[in-house]
XYZ file of C-alpha atoms in Angstrom:
360
model
C 0.000 0.000 0.000
C 2.797 2.440 0.919
C 4.699 1.831 -2.303
C 1.515 2.049 -4.355
C 0.701 5.416 -2.791
C 4.209 6.793 -3.367
C 4.231 5.650 -6.995
C 0.793 7.174 -7.580
C 1.716 10.509 -5.979
C 4.914 10.691 -8.049
C 3.097 9.932 -11.286
C 0.110 12.228 -10.742
C 2.219 15.146 -9.508
C 4.797 14.628 -12.255
C 2.171 14.600 -14.991
C 0.480 17.642 -13.439
C 3.794 19.497 -13.430
C 4.357 18.710 -17.086
C 0.930 20.086 -17.948
C 1.333 23.119 -15.687
C 4.552 24.244 -17.372
C 2.754 24.241 -20.742
C -0.046 26.419 -19.421
C -2.637 23.693 -18.870
C -4.719 24.340 -15.760
C -4.217 21.774 -12.992
C -5.989 21.532 -9.611
C -4.557 23.949 -7.019
C -3.294 21.195 -4.666
C -1.054 19.966 -7.490
C 0.388 23.361 -8.443
C 2.024 24.653 -5.263
C 5.256 22.706 -5.722
C 6.016 24.242 -9.118
C 7.850 27.348 -7.975
C 11.458 26.545 -8.924
C 12.963 24.795 -11.933
C 9.699 23.361 -13.212
C 11.112 21.152 -15.985
C 13.796 19.731 -13.698
C 11.376 18.924 -10.853
C 8.867 17.472 -13.338
C 11.607 15.190 -14.685
C 12.735 14.272 -11.159
C 9.218 13.166 -10.239
C 8.738 11.135 -13.403
C 12.206 9.560 -13.652
C 13.352 9.267 -10.031
C 10.011 9.277 -8.233
C 7.807 7.210 -10.510
C 10.097 5.096 -12.698
C 12.915 4.878 -10.154
C 10.529 3.579 -7.510
C 8.915 1.057 -9.864
C 12.305 -0.215 -11.071
C 13.524 -0.360 -7.475
C 10.533 -2.456 -6.438
C 11.118 -4.822 -9.364
C 14.767 -5.309 -8.371
C 13.892 -5.752 -4.692
C 11.358 -8.460 -5.525
C 13.954 -10.219 -7.689
C 16.631 -10.038 -4.972
C 14.178 -11.281 -2.310
C 15.713 -9.308 0.551
C 13.891 -6.755 2.695
C 16.818 -4.335 2.725
C 16.502 -4.004 -1.058
C 13.198 -2.180 -0.550
C 15.057 0.757 1.030
C 15.857 2.075 -2.461
C 12.246 2.407 -3.700
C 11.153 3.656 -0.269
C 13.753 6.438 -0.400
C 12.984 7.381 -4.015
C 9.252 7.487 -3.361
C 9.740 9.504 -0.165
C 12.050 11.875 -2.015
C 9.374 12.441 -4.635
C 6.866 13.189 -1.877
C 9.250 15.824 -0.500
C 9.496 17.396 -3.964
C 5.709 17.549 -4.190
C 5.624 19.270 -0.786
C 8.133 21.855 -1.998
C 11.089 20.475 -0.009
C 13.470 20.197 -2.950
C 16.713 19.808 -0.981
C 15.361 16.983 1.175
C 13.793 15.324 -1.858
C 16.999 15.562 -3.873
C 19.186 14.031 -1.158
C 16.669 11.263 -0.527
C 17.009 10.599 -4.241
C 20.765 10.252 -3.781
C 20.187 7.795 -0.933
C 17.778 5.834 -3.135
C 20.238 5.632 -6.019
C 23.120 4.575 -3.755
C 20.924 1.872 -2.198
C 19.896 0.743 -5.677
C 23.557 0.609 -6.698
C 24.273 -1.629 -3.697
C 21.378 -3.927 -4.626
C 22.751 -4.312 -8.137
C 26.241 -4.965 -6.780
C 24.751 -7.881 -4.834
C 23.050 -9.107 -8.007
C 26.369 -8.994 -9.899
C 28.040 -11.042 -7.156
C 25.279 -13.637 -7.441
C 25.210 -13.672 -11.232
C 28.125 -12.182 -13.150
C 26.631 -11.592 -16.596
C 26.451 -8.884 -19.247
C 22.944 -7.778 -18.276
C 23.673 -7.606 -14.524
C 26.820 -5.545 -15.141
C 24.810 -3.220 -17.359
C 22.214 -2.801 -14.595
C 25.047 -1.880 -12.229
C 26.414 0.754 -14.619
C 22.900 2.125 -15.118
C 22.509 2.429 -11.344
C 25.813 4.328 -11.185
C 24.466 6.729 -13.816
C 21.414 7.310 -11.620
C 23.670 8.073 -8.634
C 25.606 10.588 -10.736
C 22.468 12.327 -11.983
C 20.936 12.514 -8.520
C 24.117 13.916 -6.956
C 24.271 16.610 -9.649
C 20.587 17.418 -9.050
C 21.143 17.647 -5.275
C 24.129 19.961 -5.816
C 21.972 22.331 -7.856
C 23.149 21.628 -11.405
C 20.765 22.300 -14.277
C 19.069 20.062 -16.786
C 21.963 20.065 -19.269
C 24.101 18.224 -16.731
C 21.410 16.124 -15.032
C 19.099 14.862 -17.784
C 21.695 12.839 -19.730
C 22.574 10.835 -16.595
C 18.954 10.246 -15.629
C 18.077 9.034 -19.098
C 21.256 6.940 -19.249
C 19.954 5.162 -16.144
C 16.643 4.379 -17.854
C 18.134 3.495 -21.242
C 20.767 1.180 -19.767
C 18.244 -0.476 -17.451
C 15.948 -1.199 -20.398
C 18.859 -2.420 -22.530
C 19.860 -4.748 -19.682
C 16.309 -6.098 -19.439
C 16.313 -6.814 -23.164
C 19.689 -8.565 -22.889
C 18.373 -10.720 -20.053
C 15.192 -11.661 -21.908
C 17.079 -12.540 -25.096
C 20.250 -14.011 -23.556
C 19.654 -17.397 -25.212
C 19.444 -15.799 -28.642
C 22.468 -16.338 -30.888
C 24.278 -13.162 -31.904
C 27.476 -12.431 -33.765
C 30.466 -12.022 -31.384
C 30.865 -8.463 -32.646
C 27.348 -7.582 -31.436
C 28.397 -7.442 -27.772
C 31.468 -5.363 -28.576
C 29.344 -2.943 -30.589
C 26.846 -2.588 -27.747
C 29.631 -1.848 -25.256
C 31.063 0.821 -27.566
C 27.653 2.459 -28.058
C 26.885 2.528 -24.328
C 30.365 3.878 -23.570
C 29.646 6.635 -26.085
C 26.371 7.336 -24.271
C 28.168 7.726 -20.938
C 30.834 9.919 -22.536
C 28.107 12.133 -23.968
C 26.467 12.384 -20.552
C 29.768 13.398 -18.955
C 30.578 15.979 -21.628
C 27.104 17.506 -21.489
C 27.858 19.080 -18.124
C 31.095 20.782 -19.237
C 30.727 21.130 -23.017
C 26.975 20.987 -23.754
C 27.152 21.149 -27.546
C 29.722 18.382 -27.886
C 27.964 16.327 -25.234
C 24.555 16.684 -26.879
C 25.946 15.641 -30.253
C 27.700 12.560 -28.843
C 24.749 11.610 -26.634
C 22.240 11.904 -29.464
C 24.467 9.890 -31.785
C 24.733 7.144 -29.162
C 20.934 6.985 -28.845
C 20.558 6.578 -32.612
C 23.203 3.840 -32.683
C 21.564 2.060 -29.745
C 18.199 2.145 -31.514
C 19.815 0.594 -34.589
C 21.486 -2.089 -32.439
C 18.239 -3.004 -30.693
C 16.277 -3.223 -33.940
C 18.998 -5.418 -35.437
C 19.627 -7.797 -32.553
C 16.458 -7.866 -30.438
C 14.164 -10.863 -30.807
C 11.230 -8.461 -31.294
C 12.065 -8.333 -34.996
C 10.978 -11.989 -35.173
C 8.242 -12.176 -32.543
C 6.306 -9.351 -34.204
C 5.077 -12.080 -36.576
C 3.857 -14.227 -33.671
C 0.461 -13.990 -31.977
C -1.013 -12.844 -28.690
C 1.121 -11.260 -26.005
C 4.400 -12.008 -27.833
C 3.317 -9.941 -30.805
C 2.001 -7.144 -28.569
C 5.326 -6.914 -26.751
C 7.206 -6.853 -30.054
C 5.012 -4.036 -31.402
C 5.652 -2.040 -28.212
C 9.388 -2.653 -28.421
C 9.802 -1.821 -32.094
C 7.710 1.328 -31.732
C 9.838 2.297 -28.748
C 13.035 1.743 -30.708
C 11.731 4.052 -33.433
C 11.125 6.781 -30.838
C 14.593 6.128 -29.398
C 16.094 6.868 -32.802
C 13.956 10.003 -33.180
C 15.010 11.120 -29.701
C 18.649 10.660 -30.667
C 18.290 12.816 -33.774
C 16.432 15.497 -31.811
C 19.009 15.391 -29.005
C 21.899 15.766 -31.441
C 20.265 18.680 -33.285
C 19.999 20.688 -30.056
C 23.767 21.047 -30.442
C 23.057 22.967 -33.661
C 20.809 25.397 -31.842
C 17.557 23.869 -33.074
C 14.517 24.051 -30.796
C 14.247 20.276 -30.426
C 14.802 19.945 -26.665
C 11.182 19.106 -25.843
C 11.061 16.610 -28.706
C 14.265 14.927 -27.515
C 13.157 14.628 -23.894
C 9.648 13.390 -24.585
C 10.408 11.143 -27.557
C 12.826 9.431 -25.170
C 10.832 9.644 -21.931
C 7.391 8.913 -23.367
C 7.972 7.373 -26.781
C 10.742 4.990 -25.772
C 10.418 4.463 -22.018
C 6.624 4.346 -21.779
C 6.416 2.055 -24.826
C 8.802 -0.295 -23.017
C 6.701 -0.012 -19.867
C 3.529 -0.866 -21.771
C 5.209 -3.814 -23.450
C 6.628 -5.333 -20.278
C 3.681 -4.593 -17.949
C 1.729 -7.813 -18.717
C 4.833 -9.827 -17.748
C 6.348 -7.702 -14.969
C 3.206 -6.758 -13.017
C 2.203 -10.343 -12.196
C 5.729 -10.909 -10.876
C 6.054 -7.828 -8.655
C 2.438 -7.122 -7.686
C 1.098 -10.697 -7.780
C -1.753 -9.538 -9.987
C -2.771 -11.657 -12.972
C -3.831 -9.836 -16.139
C -6.227 -11.036 -18.819
C -4.414 -10.092 -22.013
C -6.449 -9.031 -25.027
C -6.356 -6.873 -28.142
C -7.610 -3.939 -26.048
C -4.006 -3.456 -24.843
C -3.220 -2.021 -28.278
C -5.596 0.928 -27.723
C -3.501 2.883 -25.181
C -0.380 2.023 -27.191
C -1.892 3.556 -30.325
C -3.056 6.544 -28.278
C 0.494 7.045 -26.978
C 1.962 7.232 -30.477
C -0.803 9.520 -31.744
C -0.489 11.861 -28.761
C 3.269 12.112 -29.260
C 2.872 12.880 -32.952
C 0.370 15.579 -32.051
C 2.671 17.077 -29.440
C 5.993 16.834 -31.249
C 4.915 17.444 -34.855
C 1.806 19.638 -34.764
C 2.989 21.255 -31.532
C 6.033 22.592 -33.363
C 3.774 25.056 -35.162
C 1.308 25.862 -32.387
C 1.646 26.184 -28.609
C -2.050 25.337 -28.051
C -1.601 22.129 -30.077
C 1.518 21.331 -28.087
C -0.425 21.763 -24.840
C -3.283 19.690 -26.256
C -0.814 16.977 -27.216
C 0.600 17.009 -23.678
C -2.920 16.658 -22.276
C -3.435 13.739 -24.665
C -0.152 12.240 -23.351
C -1.465 12.466 -19.793
C -4.802 10.944 -20.765
C -2.966 8.089 -22.484
C -1.110 7.196 -19.286
C -4.419 7.197 -17.413
C -5.957 5.100 -20.187
C -3.195 2.515 -19.869
C -3.582 2.382 -16.077
C -7.322 1.819 -16.548
C -6.600 -0.885 -19.138
C -4.323 -2.729 -16.717
C -6.906 -2.441 -13.929
C -9.596 -3.725 -16.283
C -7.383 -6.630 -17.342
C -6.878 -7.584 -13.682
C -10.636 -7.504 -13.050
C -11.283 -9.505 -16.233
C -8.844 -12.212 -15.116
C -10.513 -12.493 -11.718
C -13.960 -12.691 -13.309
C -12.832 -15.431 -15.682
C -10.783 -17.477 -13.218
C -12.462 -16.569 -9.941
C -11.073 -15.211 -6.694
C -9.864 -18.674 -5.675
C -7.698 -18.900 -8.771
C -6.304 -15.448 -8.061
C -5.334 -16.465 -4.535
C -3.597 -19.650 -5.732
C -1.224 -17.612 -7.883
C -0.134 -15.401 -5.002
């Protein structure tokens, strides 16, 4: 219950902050925290508060140790502090969360020394770096690349784990390591030489998208049926947005007004597509809730892509359309949450409460 409440507060407040900064009216109780660096706090709530807590819970469940839950508890509590306007406390709780998460992943590496566990560890280190910079008062140019490196590397690690039995050319692993090293180099340079860092970081995102499309099993399972095909559609769509985000990120180095497109093609187009694709598999594992999968899962996915096109393409020419697209983005997230809740109810109705209890 506590974790569910913290995740919900982070998500609702983060979405409200994103709408508020674009001029969309939000309820007064959700607007009082937005007095400082609105974009930075909005990103902190969404990446560290919402996604960081969810990822932390997933890792803690996998590790099966109570101490591992300190990371999501700290990240969720930090987000709550941000919502209450206590940015310093929230930022340092975020540092504590990331350090705890790093320790959890170090334990995982000791248990299982593999490419995907090492990548999770490096991703956790990126989160620590971003959170320390945020706590020390650095701006988005320095912080965002590290936060997104955490998410991108975590997702890449998940894909490596899920496809570890798939045969790949020996050069594929070397290429991936080079691309991810380039990503980290771009993140580091962004704080001291923004233009060079943005160009390198964006290039790395494009190369990673190409690698994932080439070597991920989704390219084959998209021709399957049922949940396998749904996941593949989510993944391939996400990889397309990852490539778009990379191009947009790189062009900010040229002075183009593509910052919003870069951040949201990556944060919504890529990350949320991945979240939608993995939810039917991950949720039963971490929340012990069975979902009745059906074609209706494609509806919020389609809405996500349409809302992003509206925001990033039409919104380029009109601020009202950009705000409308952002509102559509928010509605899409709510739509997906309702879809998941409906799928859980549908499973219980079909299999009965007794069946639900047996799976717990």
